[in-house]
Amino acid sequence: MNSTTVMKTFAETNIVDAVVIGSGAGGAPLAAELARNGKTVVVLEAGPAFTAMGHTPDEIAARELYWLHERLSAGTNPQAFGGNNSGTGLGGSLLHYGAFMPRMDARDFHLHTETGKGVDWPFGLDELLPYIERVESFIGVSGPTHYPWDPERRYAYAPPLANSAALKMREGCDALGLRHADGPAALITRDIEQPHFGTRHGCANCGACHQGCRNGAKSGADNTWLPMAVAYGAELRPGCFAHTIERDSSGRVTGVVYRQNGVEHRQKCATLVLAAGAVETPRLLLTNDLANSSGQVGQNYMTHVSTQVWGEFDEDIRPNRGYPSLTITEDMMRPKDADFVGGYLIQSLGMMPATWGQNLARSTTTRGPAFARALAGYNRSAGMGINGECLPRPENRVTLSNEKDAFGIPKPLIEHSYGPNEWAMHNHAANLLSRMWEAIGAKDIRVIDRAAHMIGTCRMGTDAGSNVVNPEGRSFDIDNLWISDHSIFPSAAAANPALAIMALSLRTADAMLKT
Amino acid sequence: MSVCPAARSKNWLPESRPAPYRKRFGHAGYCIFAASGRRNHHRRRTLKPKHRRPQCPPPPDRPEILDSDHLSARTRDILTSRLSAPETQPRTLSLQAYAVLDALLPVLLPLDEILPPGTDINMTARIDAALSGPRDGWRFADLPPDAEAWEAALLTLDDVAAEQHGIRFIHLAPELRGTLLDAMMTGQLGLDRDGRLSIPQMARWAGDLRGEVVDCVMSDPRVQQALGISSSLTGGDTVFQGFTEVGPDSREDFEPKATAPLAQMADSRE
Ligand SMILES: Cc1cc2nc3c(=O)[nH]c(=O)nc-3n(C[C@H](O)[C@H](O)[C@H](O)COP(=O)(O)OP(=O)(O)OC[C@H]3O[C@@H](n4cnc5c(N)ncnc54)[C@H](O)[C@@H]3O)c2cc1C
Ligand code: SF4
């Protein structure tokens, strides 16, 4: 936050216009927008407030940026959480996200109309585009001067330096005749004065985006939306775990009970916005038995098919250096030879050593000197990864387990299994990416089957019987309850999600301001 | 076969006092044989106990990366803390389970081709301690909580060793320990009884074991130094340097060069 700004505070007995639970991609833009329009806002964030220079590239210590309340993972593709799929602290998962910032493909809004599978969004890209452009211009996104898949598009910042993996992927694309470009990245490449925050420096190519950016180059919520929210009078309360939603006799929300430093507090509010992410938001609704007349809370849990393919090269690659995932190709958004619906993006991958080693360790059963040799190959390794559509399936969902956490609240159980579409996409990508690496002489090519991101669980749509919120993010059941996070996505879409979550967040704020 | 004294004393691992041996001697053992290239000379575990002090001097223990001004003070402290073993051992596991873990690690991931001879990164003690610390925020629903799962898994290995070979896991020859690990990882080892893990649970846990071991290894400053990994050197506190070179074959002067025999190939091309 700008050191000259004094944060306004509210008494718990004040009935604030809005309490927002969660300060990440879904919560922060909306909080800023409501405050900018004169609303009184309190943001409850379970995690702490971090300082940028206090971040450490040490992957074990950087776990402080993860959501560490235990989640139980089941299904035939049980998902890893922690560093893979969670985040906490003022800024949410954007504190340690990879900042890869593609826009959603227009076709992904209408997958069902196009293919008869999946679900359509209640609106198209046209509706979201103005918000997308506002997000890009406010937080700072870098990209190429010419984006092959959308020649009209412009980015305000030049791309960062291409690291070894980015250069290798370019070669791989050239070898197979695929187009490629520097991908859109939510980082700035020259120093700027960020309104309400202060100086942000240009990207230093340190490579530790997933451990927290130390110089403010990465565009998160902590250095953009949240300082703006504070400047317009919002109060941010870190270290506050919200657990109980209180209502009056008519069923409307009246306040939130949260725990801070072991003490229970109650904040009264006129409106409540849940922005706790696609696992914690349904968990809050399920534990409070709220907003679930559709029976859809926790259902339709989705991920992204995030297959990775790694190879070893003869050169010294040093995959920890440089912005990790610069090169993109969107040529597989609707591949001609696809035996699946939807599509996927491919991006280059650098990685920090323990994360890379974890992937290797969990995807193989090598042992002994061969295992040691594989780990010793770190500095010669480059990767590519995809981000692809994942269809909603009834068996994939978030429910409450029988185990309680330290707060006495049931731990969430997340069931996740790939269906035929996800496996077909995985196989297609594994084959293509392996061929790209082979074509440029990579050795020891290794396919890692993994899924990323937490999507769905409080679906947005027009029909109250099969959706949790309406197309603006408002609960069908409780008119002063809104949801603004990754849980409202009707379908996964291929693009990395943060841009669309932030755009939807601004759009929901607009809708709230109109009511 | 002649056996180095350090190896001889540490190869004996009585179930009643498993921990302190590692603190004194280290499992890779610094000794004249290490330099001779006889890599597996420390793997025998069937020797009789002999309480002799090792005759080899301790290895230089402070990796150069720790003194780089491309390291923040906080990161330096974090990495430095890993140079010493946790004080109480074991902290989480029972003595029996701890001993099994200690006996399986060199078979799962031997570090003698990565680290300088005599370097002991105290993996067993660090993993055991980590099991009592903050975990990573999730677990497989079909496994009990981490500390319980590790205890049960390690005892399962011990029981299967006893059932199949008539001796405890720690007394098995390395090849047999390896065979049991392979069976576990490929879904062929487990026990259907209380306090033990079934076959599918053991296969799941094998992933957790491998992940934990890799976390411990790749976050160790001695390993980073030996493999020439510069990931901790993102920038100091007064100047946040980052990297100016990020393409292939462009090591910057402040970045470590690989010294591990296994990892020197890339550097030798410079
Ligand atoms: C490692 C990683 C890399 C990623 N890389 C990219 C990328 O390159 N590009 C991209 O577009 N996306 C990326 N993502 C995804 C992106 O970060 C998320 O999709 C996005 O942040 C989700 O937004 P959200 O608002 O739903 O949740 P979050 O941003 O996670 O915010 C939820 C917040 O709510 C808080 N909270 C939860 N429960 C409570 C409670 N009960 N009380 C109080 N507070 C609570 C949490 O602490 C958290 O801060 C990445 C994610 C991860 C984990
Ligand atoms: S690579 Fe750039 S954006 Fe990423 S953490 Fe480092 S300085 Fe920040």
Coordinates of C-alpha atoms and ligand atoms in Angstrom, one line a residue, chain A residues 97-99 160 186-188 201-219 320-324, chain B residues 234 240 242, ligand 2:
Chain A
Y97 CA 0.3 -16.9 -9.8
G98 CA 2.3 -17.3 -13.0
A99 CA 0.9 -14.1 -14.5
P160 CA 10.2 -9.5 -21.0
A186 CA 0.7 -9.6 -16.4
L187 CA 3.9 -7.9 -15.6
I188 CA 5.4 -4.5 -16.5
H201 CA 9.9 -1.7 -11.1
G202 CA 10.2 -3.4 -14.5
C203 CA 10.6 -7.2 -14.5
A204 CA 14.1 -8.3 -13.5
N205 CA 13.8 -11.7 -15.0
C206 CA 14.3 -13.3 -11.6
G207 CA 12.0 -16.3 -12.5
A208 CA 10.4 -16.5 -9.1
C209 CA 6.9 -15.4 -10.0
H210 CA 5.4 -18.4 -8.2
Q211 CA 7.2 -17.5 -5.0
G212 CA 6.0 -13.9 -5.0
C213 CA 7.4 -11.0 -7.0
R214 CA 9.9 -8.9 -5.0
N215 CA 10.0 -5.7 -7.0
G216 CA 6.3 -5.1 -7.9
A217 CA 6.8 -6.0 -11.6
K218 CA 4.2 -8.7 -11.5
S219 CA 0.6 -7.3 -11.7
N320 CA 14.8 -21.0 -13.0
R321 CA 15.9 -17.9 -14.9
G322 CA 13.6 -15.4 -16.7
Y323 CA 9.9 -15.0 -16.7
P324 CA 8.8 -18.7 -16.7
Chain B
T234 CA 17.1 -13.9 -7.5
F240 CA 17.3 -6.7 -6.6
G242 CA 17.5 -10.7 -11.0
Ligands
SF4_2 S1 10.3 -12.8 -13.3 FE1 9.7 -10.6 -13.3 S2 7.5 -10.6 -12.7 FE2 8.3 -12.6 -12.2 S3 8.8 -12.4 -10.0 FE3 10.7 -12.0 -11.2 S4 10.7 -9.8 -11.4 FE4 8.6 -10.3 -10.8

